[in-house]
């Protein structure tokens, strides 16, 4: 039991989502792992977040720590310590980078980890929308694909209004002309035209 706890602590750390289905330990069957997870939960060493999701809590000045919904989504659908396989998009991402002050309670994610064109998931009474990606997402292309996805829901007036923020994004993440050549072809003519008419096409490094 303590060996499993030490494994979880060493490999996941505190206040990090632990997805039971992803745990692989030599000489442990999936059933062994689940049984020992339940025992650790009963002992209070780990906490249950949602079905198949646990975490090792810490004590804070406000009491025992809780997982943040967006952090759970990120770990499951966007990236972990080893790889990138998705990105946030839609109104949620527009708000994150300052293109809107509108808030949404339903984050949207495009990810390799989803097989449906569009699906609504629910964790702890919070909802999110996940979509499969038509392009294999990895660390080298996630930011350019995330950027292009923005333009599916922007008008020319909006692009011109927020051009400064969009150029800052290009510069911050070092998006290159080579990336444009490789990935813009996967997007609609409307997205391509927005890039050209707004002049953003000339801002890539």
JSON list of C-alpha atoms in Angstrom, two decimals:
[
{"chain": "A", "resi": 1, "resn": "UNK", "atom": "CA", "xyz": [0.00, 0.00, 0.00]},
{"chain": "A", "resi": 2, "resn": "UNK", "atom": "CA", "xyz": [2.68, 2.48, 1.01]},
{"chain": "A", "resi": 3, "resn": "UNK", "atom": "CA", "xyz": [4.63, 1.47, -2.08]},
{"chain": "A", "resi": 4, "resn": "UNK", "atom": "CA", "xyz": [1.71, 2.55, -4.25]},
{"chain": "A", "resi": 5, "resn": "UNK", "atom": "CA", "xyz": [1.35, 5.79, -2.31]},
{"chain": "A", "resi": 6, "resn": "UNK", "atom": "CA", "xyz": [5.07, 6.50, -2.73]},
{"chain": "A", "resi": 7, "resn": "UNK", "atom": "CA", "xyz": [4.77, 5.72, -6.44]},
{"chain": "A", "resi": 8, "resn": "UNK", "atom": "CA", "xyz": [1.91, 8.19, -6.79]},
{"chain": "A", "resi": 9, "resn": "UNK", "atom": "CA", "xyz": [3.73, 10.84, -4.78]},
{"chain": "A", "resi": 10, "resn": "UNK", "atom": "CA", "xyz": [6.96, 10.40, -6.77]},
{"chain": "A", "resi": 11, "resn": "UNK", "atom": "CA", "xyz": [5.29, 10.26, -10.19]},
{"chain": "A", "resi": 12, "resn": "UNK", "atom": "CA", "xyz": [2.41, 12.71, -9.80]},
{"chain": "A", "resi": 13, "resn": "UNK", "atom": "CA", "xyz": [3.19, 14.85, -6.78]},
{"chain": "A", "resi": 14, "resn": "UNK", "atom": "CA", "xyz": [0.70, 16.73, -4.63]},
{"chain": "A", "resi": 15, "resn": "UNK", "atom": "CA", "xyz": [-2.35, 18.58, -5.95]},
{"chain": "A", "resi": 16, "resn": "UNK", "atom": "CA", "xyz": [-2.03, 16.99, -9.40]},
{"chain": "A", "resi": 17, "resn": "UNK", "atom": "CA", "xyz": [-4.74, 14.93, -11.15]},
{"chain": "A", "resi": 18, "resn": "UNK", "atom": "CA", "xyz": [-4.12, 11.19, -11.04]},
{"chain": "A", "resi": 19, "resn": "UNK", "atom": "CA", "xyz": [-5.99, 9.24, -13.71]},
{"chain": "A", "resi": 20, "resn": "UNK", "atom": "CA", "xyz": [-6.32, 5.66, -12.52]},
{"chain": "A", "resi": 21, "resn": "UNK", "atom": "CA", "xyz": [-6.63, 4.30, -16.08]},
{"chain": "A", "resi": 22, "resn": "UNK", "atom": "CA", "xyz": [-3.18, 5.70, -16.88]},
{"chain": "A", "resi": 23, "resn": "UNK", "atom": "CA", "xyz": [-1.35, 4.13, -13.93]},
{"chain": "A", "resi": 24, "resn": "UNK", "atom": "CA", "xyz": [1.02, 1.35, -14.94]},
{"chain": "A", "resi": 25, "resn": "UNK", "atom": "CA", "xyz": [3.16, -0.39, -12.32]},
{"chain": "A", "resi": 26, "resn": "UNK", "atom": "CA", "xyz": [5.19, -3.54, -12.82]},
{"chain": "A", "resi": 27, "resn": "UNK", "atom": "CA", "xyz": [3.60, -6.57, -11.11]},
{"chain": "A", "resi": 28, "resn": "UNK", "atom": "CA", "xyz": [0.37, -4.65, -10.45]},
{"chain": "A", "resi": 29, "resn": "UNK", "atom": "CA", "xyz": [-2.76, -5.55, -12.39]},
{"chain": "A", "resi": 30, "resn": "UNK", "atom": "CA", "xyz": [-5.33, -2.86, -13.10]},
{"chain": "A", "resi": 31, "resn": "UNK", "atom": "CA", "xyz": [-7.59, -4.53, -10.54]},
{"chain": "A", "resi": 32, "resn": "UNK", "atom": "CA", "xyz": [-4.81, -4.47, -7.90]},
{"chain": "A", "resi": 33, "resn": "UNK", "atom": "CA", "xyz": [-4.27, -0.78, -8.58]},
{"chain": "A", "resi": 34, "resn": "UNK", "atom": "CA", "xyz": [-7.96, 0.07, -8.26]},
{"chain": "A", "resi": 35, "resn": "UNK", "atom": "CA", "xyz": [-8.29, -1.90, -4.99]},
{"chain": "A", "resi": 36, "resn": "UNK", "atom": "CA", "xyz": [-5.27, -0.15, -3.48]},
{"chain": "A", "resi": 37, "resn": "UNK", "atom": "CA", "xyz": [-6.48, 3.25, -4.69]},
{"chain": "A", "resi": 38, "resn": "UNK", "atom": "CA", "xyz": [-9.74, 2.66, -2.83]},
{"chain": "A", "resi": 39, "resn": "UNK", "atom": "CA", "xyz": [-7.79, 1.72, 0.31]},
{"chain": "A", "resi": 40, "resn": "UNK", "atom": "CA", "xyz": [-5.61, 4.82, 0.07]},
{"chain": "A", "resi": 41, "resn": "UNK", "atom": "CA", "xyz": [-8.75, 6.93, -0.32]},
{"chain": "A", "resi": 42, "resn": "UNK", "atom": "CA", "xyz": [-10.30, 5.26, 2.72]},
{"chain": "A", "resi": 43, "resn": "UNK", "atom": "CA", "xyz": [-7.19, 6.09, 4.74]},
{"chain": "A", "resi": 44, "resn": "UNK", "atom": "CA", "xyz": [-7.37, 9.73, 3.61]},
{"chain": "A", "resi": 45, "resn": "UNK", "atom": "CA", "xyz": [-4.02, 9.64, 1.83]},
{"chain": "A", "resi": 46, "resn": "UNK", "atom": "CA", "xyz": [-5.60, 10.49, -1.52]},
{"chain": "A", "resi": 47, "resn": "UNK", "atom": "CA", "xyz": [-8.86, 12.21, -2.46]},
{"chain": "A", "resi": 48, "resn": "UNK", "atom": "CA", "xyz": [-11.46, 11.38, -5.06]},
{"chain": "A", "resi": 49, "resn": "UNK", "atom": "CA", "xyz": [-12.19, 14.15, -7.59]},
{"chain": "A", "resi": 50, "resn": "UNK", "atom": "CA", "xyz": [-14.42, 12.42, -10.11]},
{"chain": "A", "resi": 51, "resn": "UNK", "atom": "CA", "xyz": [-14.80, 8.96, -11.60]},
{"chain": "A", "resi": 52, "resn": "UNK", "atom": "CA", "xyz": [-11.32, 7.51, -12.09]},
{"chain": "A", "resi": 53, "resn": "UNK", "atom": "CA", "xyz": [-9.62, 10.75, -10.98]},
{"chain": "A", "resi": 54, "resn": "UNK", "atom": "CA", "xyz": [-7.80, 11.25, -7.67]},
{"chain": "A", "resi": 55, "resn": "UNK", "atom": "CA", "xyz": [-5.17, 13.53, -6.15]},
{"chain": "A", "resi": 56, "resn": "UNK", "atom": "CA", "xyz": [-2.85, 13.81, -3.15]},
{"chain": "A", "resi": 57, "resn": "UNK", "atom": "CA", "xyz": [-4.10, 16.80, -1.14]},
{"chain": "A", "resi": 58, "resn": "UNK", "atom": "CA", "xyz": [-2.10, 19.31, 0.86]},
{"chain": "A", "resi": 59, "resn": "UNK", "atom": "CA", "xyz": [-3.08, 21.45, 3.82]},
{"chain": "A", "resi": 60, "resn": "UNK", "atom": "CA", "xyz": [-3.61, 25.15, 3.15]},
{"chain": "A", "resi": 61, "resn": "UNK", "atom": "CA", "xyz": [-4.64, 28.06, 5.36]},
{"chain": "A", "resi": 62, "resn": "UNK", "atom": "CA", "xyz": [-8.17, 27.47, 4.03]},
{"chain": "A", "resi": 63, "resn": "UNK", "atom": "CA", "xyz": [-8.15, 23.76, 4.78]},
{"chain": "A", "resi": 64, "resn": "UNK", "atom": "CA", "xyz": [-7.49, 20.79, 2.53]},
{"chain": "A", "resi": 65, "resn": "UNK", "atom": "CA", "xyz": [-6.59, 21.65, -1.06]},
{"chain": "A", "resi": 66, "resn": "UNK", "atom": "CA", "xyz": [-8.94, 21.05, -3.99]},
{"chain": "A", "resi": 67, "resn": "UNK", "atom": "CA", "xyz": [-8.21, 20.39, -7.64]},
{"chain": "A", "resi": 68, "resn": "UNK", "atom": "CA", "xyz": [-8.97, 23.13, -10.16]},
{"chain": "A", "resi": 69, "resn": "UNK", "atom": "CA", "xyz": [-11.32, 22.06, -12.95]},
{"chain": "A", "resi": 70, "resn": "UNK", "atom": "CA", "xyz": [-9.23, 23.65, -15.73]},
{"chain": "A", "resi": 71, "resn": "UNK", "atom": "CA", "xyz": [-6.08, 21.95, -14.44]},
{"chain": "A", "resi": 72, "resn": "UNK", "atom": "CA", "xyz": [-7.79, 18.55, -14.63]},
{"chain": "A", "resi": 73, "resn": "UNK", "atom": "CA", "xyz": [-8.90, 19.28, -18.20]},
{"chain": "A", "resi": 74, "resn": "UNK", "atom": "CA", "xyz": [-5.40, 20.38, -19.16]},
{"chain": "A", "resi": 75, "resn": "UNK", "atom": "CA", "xyz": [-3.76, 17.24, -17.78]},
{"chain": "A", "resi": 76, "resn": "UNK", "atom": "CA", "xyz": [-6.29, 14.94, -19.45]},
{"chain": "A", "resi": 77, "resn": "UNK", "atom": "CA", "xyz": [-6.76, 16.63, -22.84]},
{"chain": "A", "resi": 78, "resn": "UNK", "atom": "CA", "xyz": [-3.98, 19.21, -23.42]},
{"chain": "A", "resi": 79, "resn": "UNK", "atom": "CA", "xyz": [-0.58, 18.22, -22.05]},
{"chain": "A", "resi": 80, "resn": "UNK", "atom": "CA", "xyz": [1.29, 16.36, -19.34]},
{"chain": "A", "resi": 81, "resn": "UNK", "atom": "CA", "xyz": [4.92, 16.34, -18.29]},
{"chain": "A", "resi": 82, "resn": "UNK", "atom": "CA", "xyz": [5.92, 14.33, -21.36]},
{"chain": "A", "resi": 83, "resn": "UNK", "atom": "CA", "xyz": [3.88, 15.50, -24.33]},
{"chain": "A", "resi": 84, "resn": "UNK", "atom": "CA", "xyz": [1.40, 17.97, -25.79]},
{"chain": "A", "resi": 85, "resn": "UNK", "atom": "CA", "xyz": [-1.76, 16.57, -27.37]},
{"chain": "A", "resi": 86, "resn": "UNK", "atom": "CA", "xyz": [-4.31, 19.39, -27.36]},
{"chain": "A", "resi": 87, "resn": "UNK", "atom": "CA", "xyz": [-5.08, 23.05, -26.75]},
{"chain": "A", "resi": 88, "resn": "UNK", "atom": "CA", "xyz": [-7.83, 25.30, -25.37]},
{"chain": "A", "resi": 89, "resn": "UNK", "atom": "CA", "xyz": [-9.90, 27.13, -27.97]},
{"chain": "A", "resi": 90, "resn": "UNK", "atom": "CA", "xyz": [-13.17, 29.06, -28.41]},
{"chain": "A", "resi": 91, "resn": "UNK", "atom": "CA", "xyz": [-14.40, 31.86, -26.15]},
{"chain": "A", "resi": 92, "resn": "UNK", "atom": "CA", "xyz": [-12.39, 30.53, -23.22]},
{"chain": "A", "resi": 93, "resn": "UNK", "atom": "CA", "xyz": [-9.10, 30.95, -25.09]},
{"chain": "A", "resi": 94, "resn": "UNK", "atom": "CA", "xyz": [-10.12, 34.33, -26.53]},
{"chain": "A", "resi": 95, "resn": "UNK", "atom": "CA", "xyz": [-10.60, 35.53, -22.96]},
{"chain": "A", "resi": 96, "resn": "UNK", "atom": "CA", "xyz": [-7.26, 34.08, -21.82]},
{"chain": "A", "resi": 97, "resn": "UNK", "atom": "CA", "xyz": [-5.30, 36.06, -24.42]},
{"chain": "A", "resi": 98, "resn": "UNK", "atom": "CA", "xyz": [-7.32, 39.24, -23.99]},
{"chain": "A", "resi": 99, "resn": "UNK", "atom": "CA", "xyz": [-9.46, 39.31, -27.14]},
{"chain": "A", "resi": 100, "resn": "UNK", "atom": "CA", "xyz": [-12.69, 39.48, -25.13]},
{"chain": "A", "resi": 101, "resn": "UNK", "atom": "CA", "xyz": [-13.87, 40.25, -21.64]},
{"chain": "A", "resi": 102, "resn": "UNK", "atom": "CA", "xyz": [-16.67, 37.72, -21.97]},
{"chain": "A", "resi": 103, "resn": "UNK", "atom": "CA", "xyz": [-16.34, 34.80, -19.58]},
{"chain": "A", "resi": 104, "resn": "UNK", "atom": "CA", "xyz": [-17.51, 31.27, -20.21]},
{"chain": "A", "resi": 105, "resn": "UNK", "atom": "CA", "xyz": [-18.08, 28.49, -17.73]},
{"chain": "A", "resi": 106, "resn": "UNK", "atom": "CA", "xyz": [-17.62, 25.88, -20.45]},
{"chain": "A", "resi": 107, "resn": "UNK", "atom": "CA", "xyz": [-14.02, 25.61, -21.73]},
{"chain": "A", "resi": 108, "resn": "UNK", "atom": "CA", "xyz": [-13.46, 24.17, -25.22]},
{"chain": "A", "resi": 109, "resn": "UNK", "atom": "CA", "xyz": [-10.56, 21.92, -26.17]},
{"chain": "A", "resi": 110, "resn": "UNK", "atom": "CA", "xyz": [-9.30, 20.42, -29.41]},
{"chain": "A", "resi": 111, "resn": "UNK", "atom": "CA", "xyz": [-7.34, 17.25, -28.69]},
{"chain": "A", "resi": 112, "resn": "UNK", "atom": "CA", "xyz": [-5.86, 14.00, -29.97]},
{"chain": "A", "resi": 113, "resn": "UNK", "atom": "CA", "xyz": [-7.50, 12.31, -26.98]},
{"chain": "A", "resi": 114, "resn": "UNK", "atom": "CA", "xyz": [-11.03, 12.58, -28.39]},
{"chain": "A", "resi": 115, "resn": "UNK", "atom": "CA", "xyz": [-12.54, 10.51, -31.21]},
{"chain": "A", "resi": 116, "resn": "UNK", "atom": "CA", "xyz": [-15.84, 12.42, -31.52]},
{"chain": "A", "resi": 117, "resn": "UNK", "atom": "CA", "xyz": [-16.26, 15.47, -33.73]},
{"chain": "A", "resi": 118, "resn": "UNK", "atom": "CA", "xyz": [-17.71, 17.30, -30.72]},
{"chain": "A", "resi": 119, "resn": "UNK", "atom": "CA", "xyz": [-18.68, 16.06, -27.28]},
{"chain": "A", "resi": 120, "resn": "UNK", "atom": "CA", "xyz": [-19.72, 17.65, -23.99]},
{"chain": "A", "resi": 121, "resn": "UNK", "atom": "CA", "xyz": [-18.13, 16.11, -20.91]},
{"chain": "A", "resi": 122, "resn": "UNK", "atom": "CA", "xyz": [-18.93, 16.73, -17.27]},
{"chain": "A", "resi": 123, "resn": "UNK", "atom": "CA", "xyz": [-16.66, 16.58, -14.21]},
{"chain": "A", "resi": 124, "resn": "UNK", "atom": "CA", "xyz": [-17.88, 17.54, -10.74]},
{"chain": "A", "resi": 125, "resn": "UNK", "atom": "CA", "xyz": [-20.95, 19.27, -12.25]},
{"chain": "A", "resi": 126, "resn": "UNK", "atom": "CA", "xyz": [-18.74, 21.39, -14.55]},
{"chain": "A", "resi": 127, "resn": "UNK", "atom": "CA", "xyz": [-18.99, 21.00, -18.31]},
{"chain": "A", "resi": 128, "resn": "UNK", "atom": "CA", "xyz": [-16.44, 21.26, -21.11]},
{"chain": "A", "resi": 129, "resn": "UNK", "atom": "CA", "xyz": [-16.54, 20.71, -24.86]},
{"chain": "A", "resi": 130, "resn": "UNK", "atom": "CA", "xyz": [-13.91, 18.46, -26.43]},
{"chain": "A", "resi": 131, "resn": "UNK", "atom": "CA", "xyz": [-13.31, 18.01, -30.14]},
{"chain": "A", "resi": 132, "resn": "UNK", "atom": "CA", "xyz": [-11.11, 15.64, -32.08]},
{"chain": "A", "resi": 133, "resn": "UNK", "atom": "CA", "xyz": [-8.32, 17.24, -34.06]},
{"chain": "A", "resi": 134, "resn": "UNK", "atom": "CA", "xyz": [-8.05, 16.72, -37.80]},
{"chain": "A", "resi": 135, "resn": "UNK", "atom": "CA", "xyz": [-4.28, 17.26, -37.47]},
{"chain": "A", "resi": 136, "resn": "UNK", "atom": "CA", "xyz": [-2.06, 15.35, -35.06]},
{"chain": "A", "resi": 137, "resn": "UNK", "atom": "CA", "xyz": [-1.24, 17.85, -32.31]},
{"chain": "A", "resi": 138, "resn": "UNK", "atom": "CA", "xyz": [2.23, 17.94, -30.76]},
{"chain": "A", "resi": 139, "resn": "UNK", "atom": "CA", "xyz": [4.46, 20.37, -28.90]},
{"chain": "A", "resi": 140, "resn": "UNK", "atom": "CA", "xyz": [5.84, 21.92, -32.09]},
{"chain": "A", "resi": 141, "resn": "UNK", "atom": "CA", "xyz": [2.49, 22.72, -33.76]},
{"chain": "A", "resi": 142, "resn": "UNK", "atom": "CA", "xyz": [0.01, 23.24, -30.88]},
{"chain": "A", "resi": 143, "resn": "UNK", "atom": "CA", "xyz": [0.48, 27.03, -30.71]},
{"chain": "A", "resi": 144, "resn": "UNK", "atom": "CA", "xyz": [0.13, 27.66, -34.45]},
{"chain": "A", "resi": 145, "resn": "UNK", "atom": "CA", "xyz": [-2.99, 25.45, -34.64]},
{"chain": "A", "resi": 146, "resn": "UNK", "atom": "CA", "xyz": [-4.44, 27.18, -31.57]},
{"chain": "A", "resi": 147, "resn": "UNK", "atom": "CA", "xyz": [-3.77, 30.53, -33.25]},
{"chain": "A", "resi": 148, "resn": "UNK", "atom": "CA", "xyz": [-5.40, 29.56, -36.56]},
{"chain": "A", "resi": 149, "resn": "UNK", "atom": "CA", "xyz": [-8.43, 28.15, -34.75]},
{"chain": "A", "resi": 150, "resn": "UNK", "atom": "CA", "xyz": [-9.11, 31.61, -33.34]},
{"chain": "A", "resi": 151, "resn": "UNK", "atom": "CA", "xyz": [-9.94, 32.88, -36.83]},
{"chain": "A", "resi": 152, "resn": "UNK", "atom": "CA", "xyz": [-12.83, 30.47, -37.29]},
{"chain": "A", "resi": 153, "resn": "UNK", "atom": "CA", "xyz": [-14.88, 32.75, -35.03]},
{"chain": "A", "resi": 154, "resn": "UNK", "atom": "CA", "xyz": [-13.42, 36.21, -35.76]},
{"chain": "A", "resi": 155, "resn": "UNK", "atom": "CA", "xyz": [-14.55, 38.90, -38.19]},
{"chain": "A", "resi": 156, "resn": "UNK", "atom": "CA", "xyz": [-12.16, 41.19, -40.08]},
{"chain": "A", "resi": 157, "resn": "UNK", "atom": "CA", "xyz": [-13.18, 44.08, -37.83]},
{"chain": "A", "resi": 158, "resn": "UNK", "atom": "CA", "xyz": [-12.35, 42.02, -34.74]},
{"chain": "A", "resi": 159, "resn": "UNK", "atom": "CA", "xyz": [-8.98, 40.97, -36.17]},
{"chain": "A", "resi": 160, "resn": "UNK", "atom": "CA", "xyz": [-8.11, 44.59, -36.93]},
{"chain": "A", "resi": 161, "resn": "UNK", "atom": "CA", "xyz": [-9.31, 45.70, -33.49]},
{"chain": "A", "resi": 162, "resn": "UNK", "atom": "CA", "xyz": [-7.14, 43.14, -31.70]},
{"chain": "A", "resi": 163, "resn": "UNK", "atom": "CA", "xyz": [-4.23, 43.13, -34.11]},
{"chain": "A", "resi": 164, "resn": "UNK", "atom": "CA", "xyz": [-1.78, 44.23, -31.43]},
{"chain": "A", "resi": 165, "resn": "UNK", "atom": "CA", "xyz": [-2.69, 41.27, -29.19]},
{"chain": "A", "resi": 166, "resn": "UNK", "atom": "CA", "xyz": [-2.54, 38.86, -32.13]},
{"chain": "A", "resi": 167, "resn": "UNK", "atom": "CA", "xyz": [0.89, 40.09, -33.20]},
{"chain": "A", "resi": 168, "resn": "UNK", "atom": "CA", "xyz": [2.08, 39.75, -29.59]},
{"chain": "A", "resi": 169, "resn": "UNK", "atom": "CA", "xyz": [0.92, 36.12, -29.62]},
{"chain": "A", "resi": 170, "resn": "UNK", "atom": "CA", "xyz": [2.86, 35.49, -32.84]},
{"chain": "A", "resi": 171, "resn": "UNK", "atom": "CA", "xyz": [5.99, 37.01, -31.34]},
{"chain": "A", "resi": 172, "resn": "UNK", "atom": "CA", "xyz": [5.64, 35.41, -27.93]},
{"chain": "A", "resi": 173, "resn": "UNK", "atom": "CA", "xyz": [5.45, 31.90, -29.33]},
{"chain": "A", "resi": 174, "resn": "UNK", "atom": "CA", "xyz": [7.83, 32.51, -32.24]},
{"chain": "A", "resi": 175, "resn": "UNK", "atom": "CA", "xyz": [5.32, 31.46, -34.92]},
{"chain": "A", "resi": 176, "resn": "UNK", "atom": "CA", "xyz": [7.15, 31.26, -38.23]},
{"chain": "A", "resi": 177, "resn": "UNK", "atom": "CA", "xyz": [6.38, 31.61, -41.92]},
{"chain": "A", "resi": 178, "resn": "UNK", "atom": "CA", "xyz": [7.35, 27.95, -42.30]},
{"chain": "A", "resi": 179, "resn": "UNK", "atom": "CA", "xyz": [4.59, 26.99, -39.86]},
{"chain": "A", "resi": 180, "resn": "UNK", "atom": "CA", "xyz": [2.10, 29.04, -41.88]},
{"chain": "A", "resi": 181, "resn": "UNK", "atom": "CA", "xyz": [3.10, 27.26, -45.08]},
{"chain": "A", "resi": 182, "resn": "UNK", "atom": "CA", "xyz": [2.77, 23.86, -43.41]},
{"chain": "A", "resi": 183, "resn": "UNK", "atom": "CA", "xyz": [-0.51, 24.30, -41.53]},
{"chain": "A", "resi": 184, "resn": "UNK", "atom": "CA", "xyz": [-2.63, 27.11, -43.01]},
{"chain": "A", "resi": 185, "resn": "UNK", "atom": "CA", "xyz": [-3.52, 24.82, -45.91]},
{"chain": "A", "resi": 186, "resn": "UNK", "atom": "CA", "xyz": [-5.67, 22.77, -43.52]},
{"chain": "A", "resi": 187, "resn": "UNK", "atom": "CA", "xyz": [-7.96, 25.75, -42.85]},
{"chain": "A", "resi": 188, "resn": "UNK", "atom": "CA", "xyz": [-10.85, 27.26, -44.78]},
{"chain": "A", "resi": 189, "resn": "UNK", "atom": "CA", "xyz": [-10.58, 30.03, -47.36]},
{"chain": "A", "resi": 190, "resn": "UNK", "atom": "CA", "xyz": [-12.30, 32.34, -44.87]},
{"chain": "A", "resi": 191, "resn": "UNK", "atom": "CA", "xyz": [-9.45, 31.86, -42.37]},
{"chain": "A", "resi": 192, "resn": "UNK", "atom": "CA", "xyz": [-6.83, 32.34, -45.11]},
{"chain": "A", "resi": 193, "resn": "UNK", "atom": "CA", "xyz": [-8.55, 35.51, -46.34]},
{"chain": "A", "resi": 194, "resn": "UNK", "atom": "CA", "xyz": [-8.64, 36.96, -42.82]},
{"chain": "A", "resi": 195, "resn": "UNK", "atom": "CA", "xyz": [-4.91, 36.40, -42.51]},
{"chain": "A", "resi": 196, "resn": "UNK", "atom": "CA", "xyz": [-4.24, 38.17, -45.80]},
{"chain": "A", "resi": 197, "resn": "UNK", "atom": "CA", "xyz": [-6.75, 41.03, -45.60]},
{"chain": "A", "resi": 198, "resn": "UNK", "atom": "CA", "xyz": [-5.73, 41.92, -42.04]},
{"chain": "A", "resi": 199, "resn": "UNK", "atom": "CA", "xyz": [-2.04, 41.89, -42.93]},
{"chain": "A", "resi": 200, "resn": "UNK", "atom": "CA", "xyz": [-1.26, 39.34, -40.20]},
{"chain": "A", "resi": 201, "resn": "UNK", "atom": "CA", "xyz": [0.24, 37.05, -42.84]},
{"chain": "A", "resi": 202, "resn": "UNK", "atom": "CA", "xyz": [3.25, 39.40, -42.92]},
{"chain": "A", "resi": 203, "resn": "UNK", "atom": "CA", "xyz": [3.80, 39.37, -39.14]},
{"chain": "A", "resi": 204, "resn": "UNK", "atom": "CA", "xyz": [5.09, 35.83, -38.86]},
{"chain": "A", "resi": 205, "resn": "UNK", "atom": "CA", "xyz": [8.77, 35.47, -38.10]}
]
